[in-house]
Short mmCIF file of C-alpha atoms and ligand atoms in Angstrom, two decimals:
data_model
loop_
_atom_site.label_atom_id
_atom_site.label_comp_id
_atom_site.label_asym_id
_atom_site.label_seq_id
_atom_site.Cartn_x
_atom_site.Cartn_y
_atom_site.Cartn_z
CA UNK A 1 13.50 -20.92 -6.72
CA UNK A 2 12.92 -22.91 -3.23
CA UNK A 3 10.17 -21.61 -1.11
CA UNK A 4 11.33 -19.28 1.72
CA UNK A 5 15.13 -18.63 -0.37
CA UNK A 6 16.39 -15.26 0.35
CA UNK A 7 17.30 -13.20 -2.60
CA UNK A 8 19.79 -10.01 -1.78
CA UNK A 9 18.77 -7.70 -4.32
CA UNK A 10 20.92 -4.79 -4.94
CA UNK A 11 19.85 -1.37 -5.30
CA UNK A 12 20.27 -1.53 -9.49
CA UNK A 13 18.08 0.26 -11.58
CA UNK A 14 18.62 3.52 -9.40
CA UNK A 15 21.13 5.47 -10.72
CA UNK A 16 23.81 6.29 -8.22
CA UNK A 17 23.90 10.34 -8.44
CA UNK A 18 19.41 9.76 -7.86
CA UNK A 19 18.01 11.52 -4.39
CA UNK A 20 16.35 7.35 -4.08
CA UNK A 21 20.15 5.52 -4.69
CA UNK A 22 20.71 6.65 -0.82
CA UNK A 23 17.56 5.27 0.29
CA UNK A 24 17.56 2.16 -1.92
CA UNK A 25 20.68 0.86 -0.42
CA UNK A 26 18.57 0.68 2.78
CA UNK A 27 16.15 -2.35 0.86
CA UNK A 28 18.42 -5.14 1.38
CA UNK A 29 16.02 -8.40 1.72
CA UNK A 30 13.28 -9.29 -0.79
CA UNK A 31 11.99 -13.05 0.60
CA UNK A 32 10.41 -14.57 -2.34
CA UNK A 33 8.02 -17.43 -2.04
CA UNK A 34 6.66 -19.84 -4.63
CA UNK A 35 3.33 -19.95 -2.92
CA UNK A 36 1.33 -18.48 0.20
CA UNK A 37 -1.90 -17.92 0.73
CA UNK A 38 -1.45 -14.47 1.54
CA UNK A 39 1.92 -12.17 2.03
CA UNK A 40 -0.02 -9.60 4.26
CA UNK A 41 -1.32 -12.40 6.85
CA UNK A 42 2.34 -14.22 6.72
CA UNK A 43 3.82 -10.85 7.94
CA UNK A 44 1.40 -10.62 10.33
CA UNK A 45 1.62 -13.98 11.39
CA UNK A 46 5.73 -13.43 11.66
CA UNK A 47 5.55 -9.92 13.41
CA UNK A 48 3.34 -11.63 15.82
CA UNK A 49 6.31 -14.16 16.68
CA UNK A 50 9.01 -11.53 16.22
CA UNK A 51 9.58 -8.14 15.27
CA UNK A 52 10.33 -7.77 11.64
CA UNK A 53 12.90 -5.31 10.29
CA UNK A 54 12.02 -2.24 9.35
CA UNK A 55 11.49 -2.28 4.82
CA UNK A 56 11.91 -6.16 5.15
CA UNK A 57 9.51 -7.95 2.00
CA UNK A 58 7.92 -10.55 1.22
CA UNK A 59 7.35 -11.31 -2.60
CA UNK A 60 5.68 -14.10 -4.60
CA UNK A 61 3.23 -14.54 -7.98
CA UNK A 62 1.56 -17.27 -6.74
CA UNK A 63 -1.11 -15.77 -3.85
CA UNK A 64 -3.90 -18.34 -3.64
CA UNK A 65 -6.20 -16.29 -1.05
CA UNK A 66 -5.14 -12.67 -1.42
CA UNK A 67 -7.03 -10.08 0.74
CA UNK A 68 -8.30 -6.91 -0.54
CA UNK A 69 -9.92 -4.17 1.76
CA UNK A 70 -13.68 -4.82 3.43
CA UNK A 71 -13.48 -8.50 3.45
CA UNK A 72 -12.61 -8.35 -0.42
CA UNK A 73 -10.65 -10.55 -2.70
CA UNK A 74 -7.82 -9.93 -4.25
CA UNK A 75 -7.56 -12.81 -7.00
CA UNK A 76 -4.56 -13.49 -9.92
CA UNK A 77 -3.64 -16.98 -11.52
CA UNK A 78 -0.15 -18.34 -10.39
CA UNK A 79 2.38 -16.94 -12.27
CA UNK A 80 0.17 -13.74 -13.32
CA UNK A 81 0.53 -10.95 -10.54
CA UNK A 82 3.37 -10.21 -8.30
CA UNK A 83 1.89 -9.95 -4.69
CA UNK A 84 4.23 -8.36 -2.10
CA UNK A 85 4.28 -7.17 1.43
CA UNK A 86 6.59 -5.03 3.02
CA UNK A 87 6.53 -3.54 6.56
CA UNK A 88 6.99 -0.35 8.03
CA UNK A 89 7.75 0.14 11.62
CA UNK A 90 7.08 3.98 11.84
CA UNK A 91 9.31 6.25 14.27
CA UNK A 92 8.23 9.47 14.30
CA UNK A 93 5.17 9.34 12.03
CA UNK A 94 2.08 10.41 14.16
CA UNK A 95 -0.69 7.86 14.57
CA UNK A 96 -3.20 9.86 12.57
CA UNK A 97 -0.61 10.05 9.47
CA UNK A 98 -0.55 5.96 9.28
CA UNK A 99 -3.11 5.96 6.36
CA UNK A 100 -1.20 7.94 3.96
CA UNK A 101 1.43 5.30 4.08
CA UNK A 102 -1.57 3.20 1.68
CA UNK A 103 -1.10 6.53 -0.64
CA UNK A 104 2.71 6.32 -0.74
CA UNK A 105 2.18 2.49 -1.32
CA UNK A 106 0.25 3.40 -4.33
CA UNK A 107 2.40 6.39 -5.66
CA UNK A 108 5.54 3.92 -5.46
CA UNK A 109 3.35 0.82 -7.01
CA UNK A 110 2.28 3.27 -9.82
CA UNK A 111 5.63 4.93 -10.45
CA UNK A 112 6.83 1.27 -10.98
CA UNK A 113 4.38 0.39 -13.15
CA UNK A 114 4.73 3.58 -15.14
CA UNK A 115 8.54 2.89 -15.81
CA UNK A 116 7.15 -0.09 -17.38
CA UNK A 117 4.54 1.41 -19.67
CA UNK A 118 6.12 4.61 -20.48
CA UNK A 119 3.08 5.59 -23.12
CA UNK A 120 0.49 5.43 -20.82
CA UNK A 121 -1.53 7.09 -18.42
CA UNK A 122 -0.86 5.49 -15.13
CA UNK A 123 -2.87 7.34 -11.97
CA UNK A 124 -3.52 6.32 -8.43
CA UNK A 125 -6.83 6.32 -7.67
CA UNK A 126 -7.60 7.48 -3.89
CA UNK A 127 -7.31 5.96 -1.56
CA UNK A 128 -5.61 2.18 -3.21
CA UNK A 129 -5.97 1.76 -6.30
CA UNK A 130 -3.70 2.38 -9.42
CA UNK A 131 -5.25 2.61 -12.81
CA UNK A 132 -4.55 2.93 -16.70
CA UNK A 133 -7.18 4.44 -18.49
CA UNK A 134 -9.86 4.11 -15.85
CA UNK A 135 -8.71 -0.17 -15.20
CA UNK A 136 -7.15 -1.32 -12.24
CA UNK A 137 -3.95 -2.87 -12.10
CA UNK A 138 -3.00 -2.63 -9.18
CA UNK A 139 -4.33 -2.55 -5.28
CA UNK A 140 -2.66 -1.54 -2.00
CA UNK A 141 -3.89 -2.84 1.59
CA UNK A 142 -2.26 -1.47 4.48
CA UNK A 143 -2.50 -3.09 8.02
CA UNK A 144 -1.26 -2.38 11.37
CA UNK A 145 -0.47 -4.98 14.04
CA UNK A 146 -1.92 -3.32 17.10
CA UNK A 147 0.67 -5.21 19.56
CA UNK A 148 3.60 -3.85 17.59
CA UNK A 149 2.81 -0.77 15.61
CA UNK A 150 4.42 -2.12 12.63
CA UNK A 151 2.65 -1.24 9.44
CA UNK A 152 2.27 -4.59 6.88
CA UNK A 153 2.05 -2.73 3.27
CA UNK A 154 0.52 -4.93 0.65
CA UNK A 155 0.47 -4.19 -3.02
CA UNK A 156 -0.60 -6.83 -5.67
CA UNK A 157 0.28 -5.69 -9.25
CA UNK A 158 -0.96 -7.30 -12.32
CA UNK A 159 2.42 -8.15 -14.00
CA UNK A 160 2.34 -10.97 -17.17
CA UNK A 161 -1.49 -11.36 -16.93
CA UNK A 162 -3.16 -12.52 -20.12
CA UNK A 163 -6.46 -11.15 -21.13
CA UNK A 164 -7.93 -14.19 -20.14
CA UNK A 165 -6.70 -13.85 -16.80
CA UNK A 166 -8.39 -11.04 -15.34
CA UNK A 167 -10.44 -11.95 -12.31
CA UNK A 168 -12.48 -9.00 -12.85
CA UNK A 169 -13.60 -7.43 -16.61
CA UNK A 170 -12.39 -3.94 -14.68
CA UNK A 171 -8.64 -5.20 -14.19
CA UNK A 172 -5.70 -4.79 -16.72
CA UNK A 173 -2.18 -5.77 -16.57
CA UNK A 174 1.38 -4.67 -17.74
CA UNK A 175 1.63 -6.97 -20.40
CA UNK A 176 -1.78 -6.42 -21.63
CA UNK A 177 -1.28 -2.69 -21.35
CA UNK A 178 2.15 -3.24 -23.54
CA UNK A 179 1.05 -5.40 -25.31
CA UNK A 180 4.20 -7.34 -24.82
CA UNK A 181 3.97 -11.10 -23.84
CA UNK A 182 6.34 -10.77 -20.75
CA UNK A 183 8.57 -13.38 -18.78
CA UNK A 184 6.71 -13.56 -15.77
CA UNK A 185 9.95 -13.73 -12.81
CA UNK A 186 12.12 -11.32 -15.21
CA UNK A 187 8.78 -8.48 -15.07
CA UNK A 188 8.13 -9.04 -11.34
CA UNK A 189 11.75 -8.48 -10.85
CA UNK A 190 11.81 -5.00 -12.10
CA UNK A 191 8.81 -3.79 -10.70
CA UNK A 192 9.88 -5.13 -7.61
CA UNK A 193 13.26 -3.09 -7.91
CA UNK A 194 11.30 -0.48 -8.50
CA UNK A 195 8.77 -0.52 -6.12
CA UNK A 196 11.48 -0.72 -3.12
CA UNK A 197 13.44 1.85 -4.28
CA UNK A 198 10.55 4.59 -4.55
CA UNK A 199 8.62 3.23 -1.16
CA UNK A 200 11.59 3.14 0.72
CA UNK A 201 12.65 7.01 -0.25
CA UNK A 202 9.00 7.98 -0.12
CA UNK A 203 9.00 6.14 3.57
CA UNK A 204 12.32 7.93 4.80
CA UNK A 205 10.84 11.27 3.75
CA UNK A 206 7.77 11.16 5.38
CA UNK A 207 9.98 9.79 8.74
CA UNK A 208 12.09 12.90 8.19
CA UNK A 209 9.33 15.15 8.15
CA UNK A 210 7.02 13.64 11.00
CA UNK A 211 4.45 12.77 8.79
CA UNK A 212 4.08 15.74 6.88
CA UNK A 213 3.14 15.71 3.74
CA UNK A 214 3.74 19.23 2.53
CA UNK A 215 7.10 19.46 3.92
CA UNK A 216 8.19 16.09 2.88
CA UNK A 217 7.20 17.29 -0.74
CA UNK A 218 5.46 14.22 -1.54
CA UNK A 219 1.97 16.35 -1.76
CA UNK A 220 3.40 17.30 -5.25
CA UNK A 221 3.56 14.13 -6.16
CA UNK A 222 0.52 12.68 -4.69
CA UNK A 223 -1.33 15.61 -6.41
CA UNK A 224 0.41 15.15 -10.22
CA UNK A 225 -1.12 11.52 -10.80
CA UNK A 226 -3.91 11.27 -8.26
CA UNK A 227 -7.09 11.13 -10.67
CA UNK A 228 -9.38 11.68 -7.93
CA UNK A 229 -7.98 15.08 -7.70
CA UNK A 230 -10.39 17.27 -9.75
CA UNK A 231 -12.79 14.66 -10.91
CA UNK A 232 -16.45 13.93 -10.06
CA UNK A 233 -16.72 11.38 -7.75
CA UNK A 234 -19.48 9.55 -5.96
CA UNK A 235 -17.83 8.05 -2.35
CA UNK A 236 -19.32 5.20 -1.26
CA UNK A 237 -18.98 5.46 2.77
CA UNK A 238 -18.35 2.41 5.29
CA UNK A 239 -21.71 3.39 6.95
CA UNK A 240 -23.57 2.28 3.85
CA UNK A 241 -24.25 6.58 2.81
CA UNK A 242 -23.23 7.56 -0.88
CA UNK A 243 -22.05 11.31 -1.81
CA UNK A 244 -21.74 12.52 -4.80
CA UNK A 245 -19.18 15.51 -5.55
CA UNK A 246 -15.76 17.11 -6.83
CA UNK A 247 -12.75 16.09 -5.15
CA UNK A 248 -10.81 19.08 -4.28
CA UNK A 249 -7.81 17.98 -2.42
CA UNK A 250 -5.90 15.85 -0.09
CA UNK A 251 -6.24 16.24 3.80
CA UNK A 252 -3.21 16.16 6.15
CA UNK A 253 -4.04 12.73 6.97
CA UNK A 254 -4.59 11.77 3.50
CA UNK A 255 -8.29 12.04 3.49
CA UNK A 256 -10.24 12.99 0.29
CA UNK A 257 -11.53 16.56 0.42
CA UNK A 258 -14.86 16.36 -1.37
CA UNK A 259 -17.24 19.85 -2.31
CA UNK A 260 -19.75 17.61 -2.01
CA UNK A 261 -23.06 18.27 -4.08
CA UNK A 262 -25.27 20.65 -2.01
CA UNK A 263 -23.52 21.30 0.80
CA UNK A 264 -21.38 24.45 1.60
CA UNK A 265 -18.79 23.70 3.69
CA UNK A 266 -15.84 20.76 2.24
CA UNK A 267 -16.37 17.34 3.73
CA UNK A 268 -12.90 15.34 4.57
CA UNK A 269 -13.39 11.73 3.85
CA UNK A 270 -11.53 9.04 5.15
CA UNK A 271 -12.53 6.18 4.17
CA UNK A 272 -14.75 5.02 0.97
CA UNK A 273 -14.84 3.32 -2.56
CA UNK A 274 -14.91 5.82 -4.79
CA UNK A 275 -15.92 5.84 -7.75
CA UNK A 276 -14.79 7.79 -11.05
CA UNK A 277 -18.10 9.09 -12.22
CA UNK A 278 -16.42 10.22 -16.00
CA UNK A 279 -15.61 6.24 -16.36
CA UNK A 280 -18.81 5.54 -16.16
C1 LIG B 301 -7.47 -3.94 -2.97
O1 LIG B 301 -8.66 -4.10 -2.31
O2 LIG B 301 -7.35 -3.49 -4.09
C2 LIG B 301 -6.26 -4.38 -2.16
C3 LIG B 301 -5.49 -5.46 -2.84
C4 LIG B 301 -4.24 -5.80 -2.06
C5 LIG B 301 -3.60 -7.05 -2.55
C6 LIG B 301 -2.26 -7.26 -1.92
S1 LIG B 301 -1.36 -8.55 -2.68
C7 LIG B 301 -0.19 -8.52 -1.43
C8 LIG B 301 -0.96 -8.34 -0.12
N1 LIG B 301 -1.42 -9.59 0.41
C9 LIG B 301 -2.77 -9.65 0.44
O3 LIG B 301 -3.42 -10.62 0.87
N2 LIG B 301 -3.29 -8.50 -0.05
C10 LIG B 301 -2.25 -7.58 -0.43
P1 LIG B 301 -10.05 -3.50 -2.76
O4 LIG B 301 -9.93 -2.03 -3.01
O5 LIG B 301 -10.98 -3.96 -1.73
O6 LIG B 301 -10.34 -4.16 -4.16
C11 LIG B 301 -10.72 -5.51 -4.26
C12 LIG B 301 -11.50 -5.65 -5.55
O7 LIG B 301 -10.61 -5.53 -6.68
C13 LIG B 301 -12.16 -7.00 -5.72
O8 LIG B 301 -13.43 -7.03 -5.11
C14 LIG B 301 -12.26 -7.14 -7.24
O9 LIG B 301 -13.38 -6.42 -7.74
C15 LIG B 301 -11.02 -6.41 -7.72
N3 LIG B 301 -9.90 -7.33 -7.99
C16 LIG B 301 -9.61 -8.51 -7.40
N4 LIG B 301 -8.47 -9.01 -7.89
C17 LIG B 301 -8.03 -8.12 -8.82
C18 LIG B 301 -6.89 -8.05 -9.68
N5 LIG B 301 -5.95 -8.99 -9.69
N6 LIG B 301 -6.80 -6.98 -10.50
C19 LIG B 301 -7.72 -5.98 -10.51
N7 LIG B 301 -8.81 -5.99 -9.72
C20 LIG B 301 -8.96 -7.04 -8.88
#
Protein backbone atom coordinates (compact mmCIF):
# COMPACT_ATOMS: atom_id res chain seq x y z
CA UNK A 1 0.00 0.00 0.00
CA UNK A 2 1.31 3.66 -1.17
CA UNK A 3 2.13 6.01 1.58
CA UNK A 4 -0.67 8.51 2.39
CA UNK A 5 -3.58 5.94 0.34
CA UNK A 6 -6.87 6.28 1.92
CA UNK A 7 -8.53 3.10 2.91
CA UNK A 8 -12.60 3.40 3.51
CA UNK A 9 -13.11 0.86 5.98
CA UNK A 10 -16.55 -0.21 6.66
CA UNK A 11 -18.04 -0.67 9.90
CA UNK A 12 -17.68 -4.85 9.64
CA UNK A 13 -17.04 -6.77 12.51
CA UNK A 14 -19.94 -4.90 14.46
CA UNK A 15 -22.89 -6.64 14.22
CA UNK A 16 -25.73 -4.54 12.90
CA UNK A 17 -28.51 -5.04 15.80
CA UNK A 18 -24.95 -3.89 18.42
CA UNK A 19 -25.60 -0.39 20.55
CA UNK A 20 -21.61 0.39 18.63
CA UNK A 21 -23.03 -0.56 14.71
CA UNK A 22 -24.72 3.14 15.02
CA UNK A 23 -21.66 4.71 16.13
CA UNK A 24 -19.25 2.73 13.93
CA UNK A 25 -20.82 3.92 10.79
CA UNK A 26 -19.60 7.36 12.00
CA UNK A 27 -15.54 5.95 11.50
CA UNK A 28 -15.34 6.38 7.90
CA UNK A 29 -11.45 7.22 7.14
CA UNK A 30 -8.53 5.12 8.44
CA UNK A 31 -5.24 6.91 6.53
CA UNK A 32 -2.66 4.29 6.60
CA UNK A 33 0.96 5.07 6.13
CA UNK A 34 3.93 2.83 5.38
CA UNK A 35 6.18 4.93 7.51
CA UNK A 36 6.20 8.17 9.84
CA UNK A 37 8.08 9.04 12.44
CA UNK A 38 5.30 9.56 14.63
CA UNK A 39 1.25 9.48 13.99
CA UNK A 40 0.59 11.76 17.11
CA UNK A 41 3.09 14.67 15.86
CA UNK A 42 1.71 14.22 12.05
CA UNK A 43 -1.82 15.02 13.45
CA UNK A 44 -0.55 17.67 15.18
CA UNK A 45 1.43 18.91 12.55
CA UNK A 46 -1.94 18.65 10.14
CA UNK A 47 -4.43 20.16 12.77
CA UNK A 48 -1.99 22.93 12.94
CA UNK A 49 -2.53 23.60 9.03
CA UNK A 50 -6.21 22.64 9.13
CA UNK A 51 -8.79 21.40 11.26
CA UNK A 52 -9.11 17.69 11.14
CA UNK A 53 -12.45 15.88 11.23
CA UNK A 54 -13.77 14.86 14.11
CA UNK A 55 -12.75 10.43 14.60
CA UNK A 56 -10.46 10.97 11.46
CA UNK A 57 -7.10 8.26 11.90
CA UNK A 58 -4.08 7.85 11.11
CA UNK A 59 -2.64 4.19 11.08
CA UNK A 60 0.73 2.60 10.24
CA UNK A 61 3.25 -0.43 11.70
CA UNK A 62 6.14 1.19 10.80
CA UNK A 63 6.66 4.27 13.62
CA UNK A 64 10.39 4.98 13.64
CA UNK A 65 10.31 7.69 16.62
CA UNK A 66 7.14 6.96 18.55
CA UNK A 67 6.45 9.16 21.66
CA UNK A 68 5.39 7.83 24.89
CA UNK A 69 4.38 10.12 27.92
CA UNK A 70 7.32 12.28 29.94
CA UNK A 71 9.67 12.52 27.12
CA UNK A 72 9.46 8.57 26.77
CA UNK A 73 9.84 6.21 23.91
CA UNK A 74 7.58 4.30 22.48
CA UNK A 75 9.73 1.74 20.30
CA UNK A 76 8.41 -1.47 17.85
CA UNK A 77 10.33 -2.93 14.72
CA UNK A 78 8.59 -2.15 11.32
CA UNK A 79 6.06 -4.42 10.68
CA UNK A 80 5.63 -5.40 14.56
CA UNK A 81 3.10 -2.88 16.26
CA UNK A 82 0.24 -1.05 14.79
CA UNK A 83 0.65 2.69 15.86
CA UNK A 84 -2.46 4.86 15.34
CA UNK A 85 -3.78 8.27 16.06
CA UNK A 86 -7.11 9.43 15.99
CA UNK A 87 -8.56 12.84 16.99
CA UNK A 88 -11.25 14.03 18.96
CA UNK A 89 -12.62 17.46 18.68
CA UNK A 90 -14.77 17.51 21.93
CA UNK A 91 -18.25 19.49 21.99
CA UNK A 92 -19.66 19.44 25.08
CA UNK A 93 -17.06 17.57 27.14
CA UNK A 94 -15.85 19.98 29.96
CA UNK A 95 -12.16 20.89 29.98
CA UNK A 96 -11.45 19.08 33.22
CA UNK A 97 -13.03 15.69 31.69
CA UNK A 98 -10.27 15.76 28.67
CA UNK A 99 -8.03 13.17 30.52
CA UNK A 100 -10.43 10.44 30.75
CA UNK A 101 -10.55 10.41 27.02
CA UNK A 102 -6.64 8.54 27.61
CA UNK A 103 -8.93 5.96 29.80
CA UNK A 104 -11.52 5.42 27.06
CA UNK A 105 -8.46 5.17 24.64
CA UNK A 106 -7.28 2.36 26.72
CA UNK A 107 -10.69 0.58 27.49
CA UNK A 108 -11.30 0.56 23.54
CA UNK A 109 -7.41 -0.51 22.81
CA UNK A 110 -7.93 -3.32 25.43
CA UNK A 111 -11.38 -4.46 24.38
CA UNK A 112 -9.68 -4.89 20.91
CA UNK A 113 -7.03 -6.68 22.01
CA UNK A 114 -9.19 -8.91 24.17
CA UNK A 115 -11.38 -9.98 21.09
CA UNK A 116 -8.14 -11.17 19.91
CA UNK A 117 -6.97 -13.23 22.87
CA UNK A 118 -10.17 -14.43 24.16
CA UNK A 119 -8.30 -16.75 27.04
CA UNK A 120 -6.63 -14.14 28.60
CA UNK A 121 -6.61 -11.63 31.11
CA UNK A 122 -6.46 -8.35 29.38
CA UNK A 123 -6.68 -5.10 31.99
CA UNK A 124 -5.99 -1.44 31.57
CA UNK A 125 -3.71 -0.29 33.80
CA UNK A 126 -4.45 3.47 35.04
CA UNK A 127 -3.94 5.84 33.65
CA UNK A 128 -2.37 4.25 29.79
CA UNK A 129 -1.42 1.27 29.83
CA UNK A 130 -3.06 -2.14 28.84
CA UNK A 131 -1.64 -5.32 30.19
CA UNK A 132 -1.85 -9.28 30.07
CA UNK A 133 -0.74 -10.84 33.03
CA UNK A 134 1.07 -7.88 34.53
CA UNK A 135 3.06 -7.08 30.60
CA UNK A 136 2.33 -4.27 28.59
CA UNK A 137 1.05 -4.42 25.28
CA UNK A 138 -0.19 -1.66 24.70
CA UNK A 139 0.19 2.37 25.53
CA UNK A 140 -2.14 5.34 25.02
CA UNK A 141 -0.85 9.13 24.78
CA UNK A 142 -3.34 11.71 24.57
CA UNK A 143 -2.54 15.35 23.43
CA UNK A 144 -4.37 18.47 22.99
CA UNK A 145 -3.53 21.19 20.46
CA UNK A 146 -4.02 24.29 22.56
CA UNK A 147 -4.94 26.54 19.32
CA UNK A 148 -7.71 24.14 18.39
CA UNK A 149 -8.96 22.07 21.24
CA UNK A 150 -8.81 19.02 19.27
CA UNK A 151 -7.70 16.01 21.22
CA UNK A 152 -4.81 13.74 19.13
CA UNK A 153 -5.43 10.07 20.75
CA UNK A 154 -2.48 7.81 20.28
CA UNK A 155 -2.46 4.13 20.98
CA UNK A 156 0.46 1.81 19.88
CA UNK A 157 -0.47 -1.91 20.23
CA UNK A 158 1.93 -4.70 20.00
CA UNK A 159 0.29 -6.72 17.13
CA UNK A 160 2.69 -9.66 15.23
CA UNK A 161 5.69 -8.93 17.56
CA UNK A 162 8.11 -11.81 17.96
CA UNK A 163 9.69 -12.51 21.24
CA UNK A 164 12.69 -11.14 19.99
CA UNK A 165 11.13 -8.01 19.29
CA UNK A 166 10.23 -6.54 22.44
CA UNK A 167 11.93 -3.24 23.07
CA UNK A 168 11.47 -3.72 26.63
CA UNK A 169 11.71 -7.41 28.67
CA UNK A 170 8.21 -5.88 30.33
CA UNK A 171 6.30 -5.77 26.84
CA UNK A 172 4.23 -8.66 25.22
CA UNK A 173 2.34 -8.86 22.10
CA UNK A 174 -0.82 -10.53 20.52
CA UNK A 175 0.92 -13.04 18.76
CA UNK A 176 3.17 -13.88 21.53
CA UNK A 177 0.24 -13.91 23.90
CA UNK A 178 -1.56 -16.46 21.23
CA UNK A 179 0.93 -17.94 20.47
CA UNK A 180 -0.09 -17.70 16.88
CA UNK A 181 2.50 -16.46 14.26
CA UNK A 182 0.15 -13.71 12.78
CA UNK A 183 0.05 -11.85 9.28
CA UNK A 184 1.12 -8.63 10.32
CA UNK A 185 -1.51 -6.08 7.88
CA UNK A 186 -4.38 -8.88 8.24
CA UNK A 187 -3.93 -8.53 12.59
CA UNK A 188 -3.58 -4.72 12.50
CA UNK A 189 -6.63 -4.70 10.42
CA UNK A 190 -8.88 -6.18 12.96
CA UNK A 191 -7.72 -4.51 15.85
CA UNK A 192 -7.99 -1.49 14.04
CA UNK A 193 -11.77 -2.33 13.23
CA UNK A 194 -12.06 -2.85 16.49
CA UNK A 195 -10.53 -0.19 18.11
CA UNK A 196 -12.74 2.47 16.01
CA UNK A 197 -15.75 0.91 16.60
CA UNK A 198 -15.50 0.81 20.58
CA UNK A 199 -13.62 4.49 20.78
CA UNK A 200 -15.97 6.00 18.63
CA UNK A 201 -19.23 4.66 20.76
CA UNK A 202 -17.26 5.16 23.96
CA UNK A 203 -16.51 8.93 22.48
CA UNK A 204 -20.29 9.63 21.49
CA UNK A 205 -21.36 8.55 24.97
CA UNK A 206 -19.28 10.54 26.93
CA UNK A 207 -20.39 13.70 24.31
CA UNK A 208 -23.95 12.69 25.16
CA UNK A 209 -23.49 12.83 28.69
CA UNK A 210 -21.17 16.03 29.06
CA UNK A 211 -18.43 14.22 30.25
CA UNK A 212 -19.93 12.17 32.74
CA UNK A 213 -18.81 9.18 33.47
CA UNK A 214 -21.47 7.67 35.67
CA UNK A 215 -24.24 8.63 33.50
CA UNK A 216 -22.60 7.69 30.34
CA UNK A 217 -22.21 4.14 32.01
CA UNK A 218 -18.77 3.77 30.97
CA UNK A 219 -17.67 3.83 34.92
CA UNK A 220 -18.88 0.14 34.76
CA UNK A 221 -16.72 -0.58 32.37
CA UNK A 222 -13.73 1.35 33.34
CA UNK A 223 -14.16 -0.33 36.79
CA UNK A 224 -14.59 -4.28 35.40
CA UNK A 225 -10.94 -4.43 33.81
CA UNK A 226 -9.10 -1.55 35.44
CA UNK A 227 -6.39 -3.55 37.59
CA UNK A 228 -5.48 -0.60 39.46
CA UNK A 229 -8.83 -0.76 40.99
CA UNK A 230 -8.30 -2.64 44.30
CA UNK A 231 -4.64 -3.34 44.07
CA UNK A 232 -1.63 -2.00 46.00
CA UNK A 233 -0.01 0.49 44.24
CA UNK A 234 2.99 2.72 44.72
CA UNK A 235 2.33 6.20 42.38
CA UNK A 236 5.20 7.65 41.28
CA UNK A 237 4.23 11.58 41.09
CA UNK A 238 5.52 14.20 38.35
CA UNK A 239 7.06 16.18 41.30
CA UNK A 240 9.57 13.42 41.87
CA UNK A 241 7.27 12.18 45.51
CA UNK A 242 6.36 8.34 45.65
CA UNK A 243 3.09 7.03 47.62
CA UNK A 244 2.45 3.94 48.39
CA UNK A 245 -1.33 2.69 48.86
CA UNK A 246 -4.72 0.90 47.74
CA UNK A 247 -6.42 2.27 44.88
CA UNK A 248 -9.97 2.70 45.72
CA UNK A 249 -11.63 4.25 42.81
CA UNK A 250 -11.87 6.47 39.87
CA UNK A 251 -12.42 10.34 40.25
CA UNK A 252 -14.86 12.31 38.05
CA UNK A 253 -12.04 13.44 36.07
CA UNK A 254 -10.52 10.14 35.87
CA UNK A 255 -8.04 10.56 38.59
CA UNK A 256 -6.85 7.57 40.72
CA UNK A 257 -8.37 7.61 44.21
CA UNK A 258 -5.59 6.25 46.39
CA UNK A 259 -6.11 5.38 50.60
CA UNK A 260 -2.82 6.13 50.66
CA UNK A 261 -0.61 4.44 53.47
CA UNK A 262 -0.90 6.60 56.65
CA UNK A 263 -2.99 9.12 55.83
CA UNK A 264 -6.77 9.45 56.65
CA UNK A 265 -8.41 11.25 54.26
CA UNK A 266 -8.35 9.66 50.15
CA UNK A 267 -5.85 11.43 47.97
CA UNK A 268 -7.10 11.97 44.10
CA UNK A 269 -4.20 11.55 41.83
CA UNK A 270 -3.88 12.80 38.55
CA UNK A 271 -1.09 12.14 37.18
CA UNK A 272 1.73 9.31 37.95
CA UNK A 273 3.42 5.94 36.90
CA UNK A 274 2.07 3.57 38.85
CA UNK A 275 3.18 0.76 39.65
CA UNK A 276 1.49 -2.77 40.42
CA UNK A 277 3.14 -3.62 43.66
CA UNK A 278 1.67 -7.64 43.47
CA UNK A 279 3.84 -7.82 40.02
CA UNK A 280 6.60 -7.20 41.69
C1 LIG B 1 3.09 5.13 26.58
O1 LIG B 1 3.97 5.94 27.25
O2 LIG B 1 2.85 3.98 26.86
C2 LIG B 1 2.41 5.81 25.40
C3 LIG B 1 2.68 5.11 24.11
C4 LIG B 1 1.90 5.76 22.98
C5 LIG B 1 2.36 5.28 21.65
C6 LIG B 1 1.45 5.76 20.56
S1 LIG B 1 1.77 4.98 19.03
C7 LIG B 1 0.75 6.08 18.21
C8 LIG B 1 1.01 7.45 18.83
N1 LIG B 1 2.12 8.12 18.21
C9 LIG B 1 3.12 8.31 19.09
O3 LIG B 1 4.20 8.88 18.80
N2 LIG B 1 2.79 7.82 20.29
C10 LIG B 1 1.46 7.25 20.27
P1 LIG B 1 4.63 5.61 28.65
O4 LIG B 1 3.57 5.25 29.65
O5 LIG B 1 5.48 6.78 28.91
O6 LIG B 1 5.47 4.31 28.41
C11 LIG B 1 6.68 4.35 27.69
C12 LIG B 1 7.51 3.17 28.17
O7 LIG B 1 6.94 1.93 27.68
C13 LIG B 1 8.93 3.17 27.63
O8 LIG B 1 9.78 3.94 28.46
C14 LIG B 1 9.29 1.69 27.66
O9 LIG B 1 9.68 1.29 28.95
C15 LIG B 1 7.97 1.01 27.36
N3 LIG B 1 7.82 0.68 25.93
C16 LIG B 1 8.33 1.30 24.84
N4 LIG B 1 7.92 0.71 23.72
C17 LIG B 1 7.12 -0.33 24.11
C18 LIG B 1 6.37 -1.32 23.41
N5 LIG B 1 6.33 -1.38 22.08
N6 LIG B 1 5.68 -2.21 24.16
C19 LIG B 1 5.66 -2.18 25.51
N7 LIG B 1 6.36 -1.26 26.23
C20 LIG B 1 7.06 -0.34 25.53
Amino acid sequence: MSAGELRRIPPIGVHPSSPSARYARRVTDVEWLDRIESTNVEFVRRERLAPQPHLSALATLDQTNGRGRLGRTWSAAPGAALAISVVIRPASIPPDRLGLLTLLAGLAARNAIAAQLPASPVSVKWPNDVLVDGRKIAGVLAEVEPRTGAVIVGVGINTAMTSDQLPVPTATSIAIESGVPAEPRELADRVVLAFLADLSALVERFEAARGDIDRSGIRGELEAVCGTLGARVSVQQPGGSTLTGTAVGLGPDGSLILDADGSDRPTAILAGDVTHLRYQ
